[in-house]
């Protein structure tokens, strides 16, 4: 099965994975579950209090909570460095920098996280745009593609 293959490859790697959609209880359940495994160390883009209000219970102490507003200045600078030449203004960069999708991308680009999970509360276009603005494509890659897999209980 696909899921078992992913699980086998992740087991014991312990990378940091940032979760952008903290307002979705499913994401918080995933972070809570992952905090008790060796697959990865979850980082949730929210305050602990806000996440626990959504989750409805205390969350694991091992989960790192990051308020996107705490890093808005660094994210804004990063966005302007990457996109000012393409017309991104200071005020637009400021607005994007407080968006968790852009914070998650900035965290990956700045090696504060190894991967990001997003899209349960955002459109595919918004997730891809944030990744392109903050991370970009690999060198010598000019075509972006995506894949959606749906695993059923059967």
PDB file of C-alpha atoms in Angstrom:
ATOM      1  CA  UNK A   1       0.000   0.000   0.000  1.00  0.00           C
ATOM      2  CA  UNK A   2       1.048   3.580  -0.613  1.00  0.00           C
ATOM      3  CA  UNK A   3       0.601   4.694   3.015  1.00  0.00           C
ATOM      4  CA  UNK A   4       2.726   1.879   4.391  1.00  0.00           C
ATOM      5  CA  UNK A   5       5.475   2.757   1.913  1.00  0.00           C
ATOM      6  CA  UNK A   6       5.492   6.382   3.056  1.00  0.00           C
ATOM      7  CA  UNK A   7       5.437   5.321   6.691  1.00  0.00           C
ATOM      8  CA  UNK A   8       8.388   2.976   6.170  1.00  0.00           C
ATOM      9  CA  UNK A   9      10.412   5.742   4.496  1.00  0.00           C
ATOM     10  CA  UNK A  10       9.630   8.269   7.241  1.00  0.00           C
ATOM     11  CA  UNK A  11      10.095   6.007  10.252  1.00  0.00           C
ATOM     12  CA  UNK A  12      12.941   7.255  12.429  1.00  0.00           C
ATOM     13  CA  UNK A  13      13.869  10.237  10.249  1.00  0.00           C
ATOM     14  CA  UNK A  14      12.554  12.758  12.762  1.00  0.00           C
ATOM     15  CA  UNK A  15      12.492  15.841  10.529  1.00  0.00           C
ATOM     16  CA  UNK A  16      10.569  18.967  11.482  1.00  0.00           C
ATOM     17  CA  UNK A  17       7.258  19.331   9.641  1.00  0.00           C
ATOM     18  CA  UNK A  18       5.339  22.594   9.846  1.00  0.00           C
ATOM     19  CA  UNK A  19       1.532  22.482   9.675  1.00  0.00           C
ATOM     20  CA  UNK A  20      -0.003  25.674   8.282  1.00  0.00           C
ATOM     21  CA  UNK A  21      -3.717  24.917   8.772  1.00  0.00           C
ATOM     22  CA  UNK A  22      -4.014  24.970  12.563  1.00  0.00           C
ATOM     23  CA  UNK A  23      -7.646  26.053  12.434  1.00  0.00           C
ATOM     24  CA  UNK A  24      -8.531  22.552  11.132  1.00  0.00           C
ATOM     25  CA  UNK A  25      -9.027  20.053  13.943  1.00  0.00           C
ATOM     26  CA  UNK A  26      -7.926  17.218  11.603  1.00  0.00           C
ATOM     27  CA  UNK A  27      -4.511  18.849  11.286  1.00  0.00           C
ATOM     28  CA  UNK A  28      -4.254  19.173  15.055  1.00  0.00           C
ATOM     29  CA  UNK A  29      -5.192  15.495  15.465  1.00  0.00           C
ATOM     30  CA  UNK A  30      -2.429  14.616  12.994  1.00  0.00           C
ATOM     31  CA  UNK A  31       0.110  16.762  14.857  1.00  0.00           C
ATOM     32  CA  UNK A  32      -0.937  15.224  18.165  1.00  0.00           C
ATOM     33  CA  UNK A  33      -0.586  11.697  16.761  1.00  0.00           C
ATOM     34  CA  UNK A  34       2.766  12.464  15.099  1.00  0.00           C
ATOM     35  CA  UNK A  35       4.128  13.871  18.349  1.00  0.00           C
ATOM     36  CA  UNK A  36       4.014  10.328  19.741  1.00  0.00           C
ATOM     37  CA  UNK A  37       5.896   8.769  16.801  1.00  0.00           C
ATOM     38  CA  UNK A  38       9.383   8.921  15.295  1.00  0.00           C
ATOM     39  CA  UNK A  39       8.079   9.985  11.864  1.00  0.00           C
ATOM     40  CA  UNK A  40       8.599  13.706  12.434  1.00  0.00           C
ATOM     41  CA  UNK A  41       8.475  16.516  14.957  1.00  0.00           C
ATOM     42  CA  UNK A  42       5.363  18.620  14.317  1.00  0.00           C
ATOM     43  CA  UNK A  43       5.407  22.402  14.302  1.00  0.00           C
ATOM     44  CA  UNK A  44       1.954  23.996  14.382  1.00  0.00           C
ATOM     45  CA  UNK A  45       1.493  27.562  13.133  1.00  0.00           C
ATOM     46  CA  UNK A  46      -0.659  28.838  15.957  1.00  0.00           C
ATOM     47  CA  UNK A  47      -0.400  29.742  19.582  1.00  0.00           C
ATOM     48  CA  UNK A  48      -0.842  26.769  21.920  1.00  0.00           C
ATOM     49  CA  UNK A  49      -3.963  28.368  23.396  1.00  0.00           C
ATOM     50  CA  UNK A  50      -5.636  28.891  20.005  1.00  0.00           C
ATOM     51  CA  UNK A  51      -4.786  25.337  18.900  1.00  0.00           C
ATOM     52  CA  UNK A  52      -6.060  23.796  22.122  1.00  0.00           C
ATOM     53  CA  UNK A  53      -9.327  25.713  21.792  1.00  0.00           C
ATOM     54  CA  UNK A  54      -9.807  24.213  18.323  1.00  0.00           C
ATOM     55  CA  UNK A  55      -8.597  20.760  19.427  1.00  0.00           C
ATOM     56  CA  UNK A  56     -10.750  20.801  22.549  1.00  0.00           C
ATOM     57  CA  UNK A  57      -8.077  19.423  24.877  1.00  0.00           C
ATOM     58  CA  UNK A  58      -4.453  19.957  25.920  1.00  0.00           C
ATOM     59  CA  UNK A  59      -1.950  19.072  23.222  1.00  0.00           C
ATOM     60  CA  UNK A  60       1.343  17.225  23.632  1.00  0.00           C
ATOM     61  CA  UNK A  61       4.209  19.184  25.163  1.00  0.00           C
ATOM     62  CA  UNK A  62       6.500  17.950  22.379  1.00  0.00           C
ATOM     63  CA  UNK A  63       4.572  19.908  19.724  1.00  0.00           C
ATOM     64  CA  UNK A  64       6.204  23.229  18.857  1.00  0.00           C
ATOM     65  CA  UNK A  65       3.749  26.093  18.407  1.00  0.00           C
ATOM     66  CA  UNK A  66       4.774  29.100  16.329  1.00  0.00           C
ATOM     67  CA  UNK A  67       2.681  32.232  15.998  1.00  0.00           C
ATOM     68  CA  UNK A  68       3.125  33.401  12.373  1.00  0.00           C
ATOM     69  CA  UNK A  69       3.003  37.019  13.547  1.00  0.00           C
ATOM     70  CA  UNK A  70       6.186  36.471  15.576  1.00  0.00           C
ATOM     71  CA  UNK A  71       8.135  35.912  12.349  1.00  0.00           C
ATOM     72  CA  UNK A  72       6.275  38.286  10.051  1.00  0.00           C
ATOM     73  CA  UNK A  73       9.242  40.681   9.827  1.00  0.00           C
ATOM     74  CA  UNK A  74      11.710  37.959   8.748  1.00  0.00           C
ATOM     75  CA  UNK A  75       9.177  36.457   6.351  1.00  0.00           C
ATOM     76  CA  UNK A  76       8.480  39.884   4.823  1.00  0.00           C
ATOM     77  CA  UNK A  77      12.197  40.496   4.220  1.00  0.00           C
ATOM     78  CA  UNK A  78      12.495  37.055   2.618  1.00  0.00           C
ATOM     79  CA  UNK A  79       9.512  37.722   0.342  1.00  0.00           C
ATOM     80  CA  UNK A  80      10.868  41.101  -0.741  1.00  0.00           C
ATOM     81  CA  UNK A  81      14.287  39.598  -1.485  1.00  0.00           C
ATOM     82  CA  UNK A  82      12.653  36.979  -3.702  1.00  0.00           C
ATOM     83  CA  UNK A  83       9.786  38.925  -5.276  1.00  0.00           C
ATOM     84  CA  UNK A  84      10.415  42.709  -5.259  1.00  0.00           C
ATOM     85  CA  UNK A  85      11.926  42.479  -8.748  1.00  0.00           C
ATOM     86  CA  UNK A  86       8.639  40.910  -9.887  1.00  0.00           C
ATOM     87  CA  UNK A  87       6.538  43.759  -8.510  1.00  0.00           C
ATOM     88  CA  UNK A  88       5.843  42.693  -4.928  1.00  0.00           C
ATOM     89  CA  UNK A  89       5.393  45.845  -2.876  1.00  0.00           C
ATOM     90  CA  UNK A  90       6.322  46.383   0.745  1.00  0.00           C
ATOM     91  CA  UNK A  91       2.682  46.504   1.828  1.00  0.00           C
ATOM     92  CA  UNK A  92       1.805  43.362  -0.139  1.00  0.00           C
ATOM     93  CA  UNK A  93       4.791  41.543   1.375  1.00  0.00           C
ATOM     94  CA  UNK A  94       3.653  42.626   4.852  1.00  0.00           C
ATOM     95  CA  UNK A  95       0.176  41.226   4.241  1.00  0.00           C
ATOM     96  CA  UNK A  96       1.521  37.909   2.910  1.00  0.00           C
ATOM     97  CA  UNK A  97       4.065  37.563   5.725  1.00  0.00           C
ATOM     98  CA  UNK A  98       1.352  37.103   8.357  1.00  0.00           C
ATOM     99  CA  UNK A  99      -0.371  34.375   6.320  1.00  0.00           C
ATOM    100  CA  UNK A 100       0.470  30.896   7.707  1.00  0.00           C
ATOM    101  CA  UNK A 101       0.998  29.498   4.190  1.00  0.00           C
ATOM    102  CA  UNK A 102       3.818  31.969   3.595  1.00  0.00           C
ATOM    103  CA  UNK A 103       5.211  31.486   7.092  1.00  0.00           C
ATOM    104  CA  UNK A 104       5.340  27.727   6.466  1.00  0.00           C
ATOM    105  CA  UNK A 105       7.128  28.236   3.148  1.00  0.00           C
ATOM    106  CA  UNK A 106       9.580  30.677   4.723  1.00  0.00           C
ATOM    107  CA  UNK A 107      10.308  28.160   7.493  1.00  0.00           C
ATOM    108  CA  UNK A 108      11.201  25.511   4.893  1.00  0.00           C
ATOM    109  CA  UNK A 109      13.239  27.959   2.814  1.00  0.00           C
ATOM    110  CA  UNK A 110      15.161  29.125   5.897  1.00  0.00           C
ATOM    111  CA  UNK A 111      15.677  25.524   7.080  1.00  0.00           C
ATOM    112  CA  UNK A 112      13.607  26.006  10.221  1.00  0.00           C
ATOM    113  CA  UNK A 113      11.479  23.106   8.956  1.00  0.00           C
ATOM    114  CA  UNK A 114      12.170  20.213   6.613  1.00  0.00           C
ATOM    115  CA  UNK A 115       8.704  20.113   5.058  1.00  0.00           C
ATOM    116  CA  UNK A 116       5.324  21.788   5.210  1.00  0.00           C
ATOM    117  CA  UNK A 117       1.785  20.428   5.157  1.00  0.00           C
ATOM    118  CA  UNK A 118      -0.959  22.753   3.952  1.00  0.00           C
ATOM    119  CA  UNK A 119      -4.130  22.822   1.939  1.00  0.00           C
ATOM    120  CA  UNK A 120      -6.920  21.571   4.177  1.00  0.00           C
ATOM    121  CA  UNK A 121      -8.168  25.150   4.622  1.00  0.00           C
ATOM    122  CA  UNK A 122      -6.656  26.730   1.519  1.00  0.00           C
ATOM    123  CA  UNK A 123      -7.018  26.242  -2.200  1.00  0.00           C
ATOM    124  CA  UNK A 124      -4.360  24.370  -4.138  1.00  0.00           C
ATOM    125  CA  UNK A 125      -3.579  27.596  -6.004  1.00  0.00           C
ATOM    126  CA  UNK A 126      -2.954  29.479  -2.748  1.00  0.00           C
ATOM    127  CA  UNK A 127      -0.689  26.723  -1.400  1.00  0.00           C
ATOM    128  CA  UNK A 128       1.323  26.533  -4.629  1.00  0.00           C
ATOM    129  CA  UNK A 129       1.595  30.323  -4.882  1.00  0.00           C
ATOM    130  CA  UNK A 130       2.936  30.536  -1.313  1.00  0.00           C
ATOM    131  CA  UNK A 131       5.468  27.773  -2.023  1.00  0.00           C
ATOM    132  CA  UNK A 132       6.607  29.431  -5.247  1.00  0.00           C
ATOM    133  CA  UNK A 133       6.975  32.819  -3.552  1.00  0.00           C
ATOM    134  CA  UNK A 134       8.887  31.497  -0.545  1.00  0.00           C
ATOM    135  CA  UNK A 135      10.730  28.401  -1.796  1.00  0.00           C
ATOM    136  CA  UNK A 136      10.557  28.433  -5.590  1.00  0.00           C
ATOM    137  CA  UNK A 137      11.358  25.656  -8.009  1.00  0.00           C
ATOM    138  CA  UNK A 138      14.564  23.656  -7.947  1.00  0.00           C
ATOM    139  CA  UNK A 139      17.335  24.831 -10.221  1.00  0.00           C
ATOM    140  CA  UNK A 140      16.833  23.641 -13.818  1.00  0.00           C
ATOM    141  CA  UNK A 141      13.136  22.956 -13.176  1.00  0.00           C
ATOM    142  CA  UNK A 142      10.686  25.062 -15.139  1.00  0.00           C
ATOM    143  CA  UNK A 143       7.437  23.097 -14.887  1.00  0.00           C
ATOM    144  CA  UNK A 144       5.368  22.741 -11.760  1.00  0.00           C
ATOM    145  CA  UNK A 145       3.165  19.704 -11.340  1.00  0.00           C
ATOM    146  CA  UNK A 146       1.128  18.313  -8.492  1.00  0.00           C
ATOM    147  CA  UNK A 147      -0.434  15.025  -7.520  1.00  0.00           C
ATOM    148  CA  UNK A 148      -3.427  14.139  -5.407  1.00  0.00           C
ATOM    149  CA  UNK A 149      -3.869  10.667  -4.033  1.00  0.00           C
ATOM    150  CA  UNK A 150      -6.981   9.560  -2.220  1.00  0.00           C
ATOM    151  CA  UNK A 151      -6.697   6.524   0.006  1.00  0.00           C
ATOM    152  CA  UNK A 152      -9.940   4.833   0.910  1.00  0.00           C
ATOM    153  CA  UNK A 153     -10.541   2.410   3.712  1.00  0.00           C
ATOM    154  CA  UNK A 154     -10.950  -0.474   1.246  1.00  0.00           C
TER     155      UNK A 154
END
